[in-house]
mmCIF file of C-alpha atoms in Angstrom:
data_model
loop_
_atom_site.group_PDB
_atom_site.id
_atom_site.type_symbol
_atom_site.label_atom_id
_atom_site.label_comp_id
_atom_site.label_asym_id
_atom_site.label_seq_id
_atom_site.Cartn_x
_atom_site.Cartn_y
_atom_site.Cartn_z
ATOM 1 C CA UNK R 1 25.063 -0.197 14.000
ATOM 2 C CA UNK R 2 22.309 -0.361 11.389
ATOM 3 C CA UNK R 3 23.622 -1.899 7.928
ATOM 4 C CA UNK R 4 22.095 -2.136 4.476
ATOM 5 C CA UNK R 5 23.382 -4.461 2.018
ATOM 6 C CA UNK R 6 22.441 -4.252 -1.578
ATOM 7 C CA UNK R 7 23.416 -6.161 -4.643
ATOM 8 C CA UNK R 8 21.768 -8.137 -7.724
ATOM 9 C CA UNK R 9 21.088 -11.757 -7.751
ATOM 10 C CA UNK R 10 24.027 -13.753 -6.801
ATOM 11 C CA UNK R 11 26.163 -10.588 -5.997
ATOM 12 C CA UNK R 12 27.240 -11.937 -2.863
ATOM 13 C CA UNK R 13 25.388 -9.779 -0.698
ATOM 14 C CA UNK R 14 24.196 -12.563 1.490
ATOM 15 C CA UNK R 15 27.460 -14.179 2.186
ATOM 16 C CA UNK R 16 28.721 -10.481 3.011
ATOM 17 C CA UNK R 17 25.855 -10.034 5.589
ATOM 18 C CA UNK R 18 26.810 -13.286 7.113
ATOM 19 C CA UNK R 19 30.357 -12.492 7.416
ATOM 20 C CA UNK R 20 29.500 -9.338 9.109
ATOM 21 C CA UNK R 21 27.189 -11.043 11.599
ATOM 22 C CA UNK R 22 29.652 -13.683 12.387
ATOM 23 C CA UNK R 23 32.522 -10.811 12.958
ATOM 24 C CA UNK R 24 30.016 -9.019 15.240
ATOM 25 C CA UNK R 25 30.991 -11.314 18.120
ATOM 26 C CA UNK R 26 27.109 -10.972 19.224
ATOM 27 C CA UNK R 27 24.630 -13.632 19.295
ATOM 28 C CA UNK R 28 22.933 -14.014 15.646
ATOM 29 C CA UNK R 29 19.262 -14.089 14.818
ATOM 30 C CA UNK R 30 18.750 -14.627 11.327
ATOM 31 C CA UNK R 31 15.221 -13.136 10.255
ATOM 32 C CA UNK R 32 14.250 -14.814 6.839
ATOM 33 C CA UNK R 33 11.387 -13.336 5.053
ATOM 34 C CA UNK R 34 10.805 -15.774 2.350
ATOM 35 C CA UNK R 35 8.101 -18.026 1.825
ATOM 36 C CA UNK R 36 9.328 -21.200 -0.109
ATOM 37 C CA UNK R 37 6.479 -21.991 -2.235
ATOM 38 C CA UNK R 38 8.025 -23.883 -4.935
ATOM 39 C CA UNK R 39 11.007 -26.362 -5.726
ATOM 40 C CA UNK R 40 13.400 -23.821 -6.739
ATOM 41 C CA UNK R 41 12.906 -21.421 -3.920
ATOM 42 C CA UNK R 42 13.245 -24.449 -1.462
ATOM 43 C CA UNK R 43 16.662 -25.170 -2.845
ATOM 44 C CA UNK R 44 17.674 -21.482 -2.353
ATOM 45 C CA UNK R 45 16.478 -21.680 1.176
ATOM 46 C CA UNK R 46 18.230 -24.896 1.816
ATOM 47 C CA UNK R 47 21.497 -23.333 0.563
ATOM 48 C CA UNK R 48 21.316 -20.566 2.894
ATOM 49 C CA UNK R 49 20.468 -22.689 5.798
ATOM 50 C CA UNK R 50 23.448 -25.043 5.182
ATOM 51 C CA UNK R 51 25.926 -21.904 5.149
ATOM 52 C CA UNK R 52 24.525 -20.684 8.232
ATOM 53 C CA UNK R 53 26.115 -21.821 11.800
ATOM 54 C CA UNK R 54 24.058 -23.942 13.823
ATOM 55 C CA UNK R 55 24.395 -21.627 16.665
ATOM 56 C CA UNK R 56 22.544 -18.808 15.036
ATOM 57 C CA UNK R 57 18.910 -18.540 15.784
ATOM 58 C CA UNK R 58 16.114 -18.319 13.045
ATOM 59 C CA UNK R 59 12.945 -16.493 12.836
ATOM 60 C CA UNK R 60 10.809 -16.961 9.872
ATOM 61 C CA UNK R 61 8.539 -13.896 9.214
ATOM 62 C CA UNK R 62 7.301 -12.981 5.800
ATOM 63 C CA UNK R 63 5.004 -9.894 6.850
ATOM 64 C CA UNK R 64 5.428 -8.349 10.380
ATOM 65 C CA UNK R 65 9.067 -7.438 9.940
ATOM 66 C CA UNK R 66 9.021 -4.562 12.441
ATOM 67 C CA UNK R 67 7.147 -6.595 15.034
ATOM 68 C CA UNK R 68 9.789 -9.083 15.028
ATOM 69 C CA UNK R 69 12.774 -6.400 14.902
ATOM 70 C CA UNK R 70 11.592 -4.755 17.815
ATOM 71 C CA UNK R 71 10.943 -7.767 20.181
ATOM 72 C CA UNK R 72 14.325 -9.474 19.483
ATOM 73 C CA UNK R 73 16.734 -6.349 18.933
ATOM 74 C CA UNK R 74 19.192 -6.152 21.777
ATOM 75 C CA UNK R 75 22.854 -4.871 22.723
ATOM 76 C CA UNK R 76 23.721 -8.620 22.865
ATOM 77 C CA UNK R 77 22.088 -9.523 19.244
ATOM 78 C CA UNK R 78 22.958 -9.250 15.823
ATOM 79 C CA UNK R 79 19.740 -9.482 13.680
ATOM 80 C CA UNK R 80 20.472 -10.284 10.085
ATOM 81 C CA UNK R 81 17.242 -9.964 7.943
ATOM 82 C CA UNK R 82 17.357 -11.641 4.417
ATOM 83 C CA UNK R 83 15.663 -10.164 2.554
ATOM 84 C CA UNK R 84 13.677 -6.711 2.386
ATOM 85 C CA UNK R 85 12.840 -7.302 -1.484
ATOM 86 C CA UNK R 86 11.201 -10.752 -0.390
ATOM 87 C CA UNK R 87 9.239 -9.306 2.297
ATOM 88 C CA UNK R 88 8.178 -6.417 -0.020
ATOM 89 C CA UNK R 89 7.082 -8.859 -2.622
ATOM 90 C CA UNK R 90 4.985 -10.686 0.170
ATOM 91 C CA UNK R 91 3.336 -7.531 1.183
ATOM 92 C CA UNK R 92 2.571 -6.638 -2.651
ATOM 93 C CA UNK R 93 1.143 -10.055 -3.281
ATOM 94 C CA UNK R 94 -1.629 -9.382 -0.505
ATOM 95 C CA UNK R 95 -2.957 -6.703 -2.714
ATOM 96 C CA UNK R 96 -3.618 -4.549 0.297
ATOM 97 C CA UNK R 97 -2.176 -1.080 0.156
ATOM 98 C CA UNK R 98 -3.030 -0.311 3.392
ATOM 99 C CA UNK R 99 -1.050 -3.058 4.812
ATOM 100 C CA UNK R 100 1.947 -2.257 2.866
ATOM 101 C CA UNK R 101 1.819 1.064 3.979
ATOM 102 C CA UNK R 102 1.434 0.166 7.544
ATOM 103 C CA UNK R 103 4.161 -2.496 7.517
ATOM 104 C CA UNK R 104 6.395 -0.096 5.645
ATOM 105 C CA UNK R 105 6.180 2.735 8.149
ATOM 106 C CA UNK R 106 6.499 0.385 11.083
ATOM 107 C CA UNK R 107 9.783 -0.887 9.702
ATOM 108 C CA UNK R 108 11.048 2.660 8.889
ATOM 109 C CA UNK R 109 9.992 4.136 12.289
ATOM 110 C CA UNK R 110 11.553 1.329 14.312
ATOM 111 C CA UNK R 111 14.847 1.172 12.484
ATOM 112 C CA UNK R 112 16.428 4.186 14.361
ATOM 113 C CA UNK R 113 15.290 3.016 17.688
ATOM 114 C CA UNK R 114 16.900 -0.628 17.575
ATOM 115 C CA UNK R 115 19.805 -1.476 19.879
ATOM 116 C CA UNK R 116 22.402 -3.810 18.617
ATOM 117 C CA UNK R 117 23.792 -4.945 15.207
ATOM 118 C CA UNK R 118 20.981 -4.754 12.468
ATOM 119 C CA UNK R 119 21.827 -6.114 8.972
ATOM 120 C CA UNK R 120 19.373 -5.717 6.092
ATOM 121 C CA UNK R 121 19.841 -7.424 2.943
ATOM 122 C CA UNK R 122 18.036 -6.555 -0.258
ATOM 123 C CA UNK R 123 17.996 -6.877 -4.060
ATOM 124 C CA UNK R 124 19.124 -3.717 -5.962
ATOM 125 C CA UNK R 125 16.302 -3.870 -8.858
ATOM 126 C CA UNK R 126 16.569 -0.358 -10.080
ATOM 127 C CA UNK R 127 19.466 -0.810 -12.341
ATOM 128 C CA UNK R 128 17.974 -2.606 -15.418
ATOM 129 C CA UNK R 129 15.250 -1.234 -18.047
ATOM 130 C CA UNK R 130 12.035 -0.407 -16.817
ATOM 131 C CA UNK R 131 9.650 -3.557 -16.504
ATOM 132 C CA UNK R 132 6.797 -3.655 -18.929
ATOM 133 C CA UNK R 133 4.080 -5.045 -16.343
ATOM 134 C CA UNK R 134 2.222 -2.781 -14.005
ATOM 135 C CA UNK R 135 2.986 -5.180 -10.583
ATOM 136 C CA UNK R 136 6.715 -5.194 -12.074
ATOM 137 C CA UNK R 137 6.945 -1.503 -12.101
ATOM 138 C CA UNK R 138 5.184 -1.111 -8.884
ATOM 139 C CA UNK R 139 7.631 -3.509 -7.212
ATOM 140 C CA UNK R 140 10.537 -1.723 -8.662
ATOM 141 C CA UNK R 141 9.191 1.590 -7.634
ATOM 142 C CA UNK R 142 8.498 0.330 -4.052
ATOM 143 C CA UNK R 143 11.707 -1.313 -3.441
ATOM 144 C CA UNK R 144 13.543 1.931 -4.777
ATOM 145 C CA UNK R 145 11.793 4.275 -2.497
ATOM 146 C CA UNK R 146 12.152 1.777 0.437
ATOM 147 C CA UNK R 147 15.828 1.400 -0.123
ATOM 148 C CA UNK R 148 16.348 5.080 -0.221
ATOM 149 C CA UNK R 149 14.362 5.610 3.111
ATOM 150 C CA UNK R 150 16.366 2.945 4.782
ATOM 151 C CA UNK R 151 19.524 3.968 3.291
ATOM 152 C CA UNK R 152 19.042 7.373 4.899
ATOM 153 C CA UNK R 153 18.722 5.973 8.354
ATOM 154 C CA UNK R 154 21.653 3.497 8.113
ATOM 155 C CA UNK R 155 25.153 4.146 9.468
ATOM 156 C CA UNK R 156 26.598 1.833 6.516
ATOM 157 C CA UNK R 157 25.261 1.141 3.179
ATOM 158 C CA UNK R 158 27.361 -1.498 0.932
ATOM 159 C CA UNK R 159 26.733 -2.607 -2.588
ATOM 160 C CA UNK R 160 27.985 -6.110 -3.347
ATOM 161 C CA UNK R 161 28.705 -6.523 -7.121
ATOM 162 C CA UNK R 162 30.628 -9.912 -8.208
ATOM 163 C CA UNK R 163 31.297 -10.768 -4.489
ATOM 164 C CA UNK R 164 33.157 -7.291 -3.794
ATOM 165 C CA UNK R 165 31.848 -4.862 -1.516
ATOM 166 C CA UNK R 166 31.511 -1.249 -2.606
ATOM 167 C CA UNK R 167 31.001 0.836 0.497
ATOM 168 C CA UNK R 168 28.464 3.865 -0.336
ATOM 169 C CA UNK R 169 28.093 5.192 3.122
ATOM 170 C CA UNK R 170 29.898 4.748 6.422
ATOM 171 C CA UNK R 171 33.000 2.807 6.905
ATOM 172 C CA UNK R 172 34.139 -0.318 4.727
ATOM 173 C CA UNK R 173 33.108 -3.621 6.418
#
């Protein structure tokens, strides 16, 4: 099953995704897209590491997400990707529109073919005011378009607010 879990910062989306992965009964592989480049981000990554069971696998991949998913998805695995907006940010920071388009297309194409349980976590950024900076506006636009395309392919889409899941598509988690 393909799942998308959206939410704002500290909304409980990662915790919900981890609970779903644990309940899947499958071997879990956590796919981390962040690149902890400063102390604050290192602290966030450490909190996530401490929360995860030792039995879970870990793949750190900031750019080639579709490649990692294709190589690791199986009927025996639950892949938890946290998070799509960090992955998108990494691609935007390359300032290479062709690479962004290629990686986005590869992800959207592979999602419908993947076996096993796939849980995608992403930050919902389109609920606020329109940002003033060009790069920030592009980020919000790209994230919104990505979320729409992925939600269309998913069997379950959940919005997490204040730690509470609101099912937008499919069955409640």
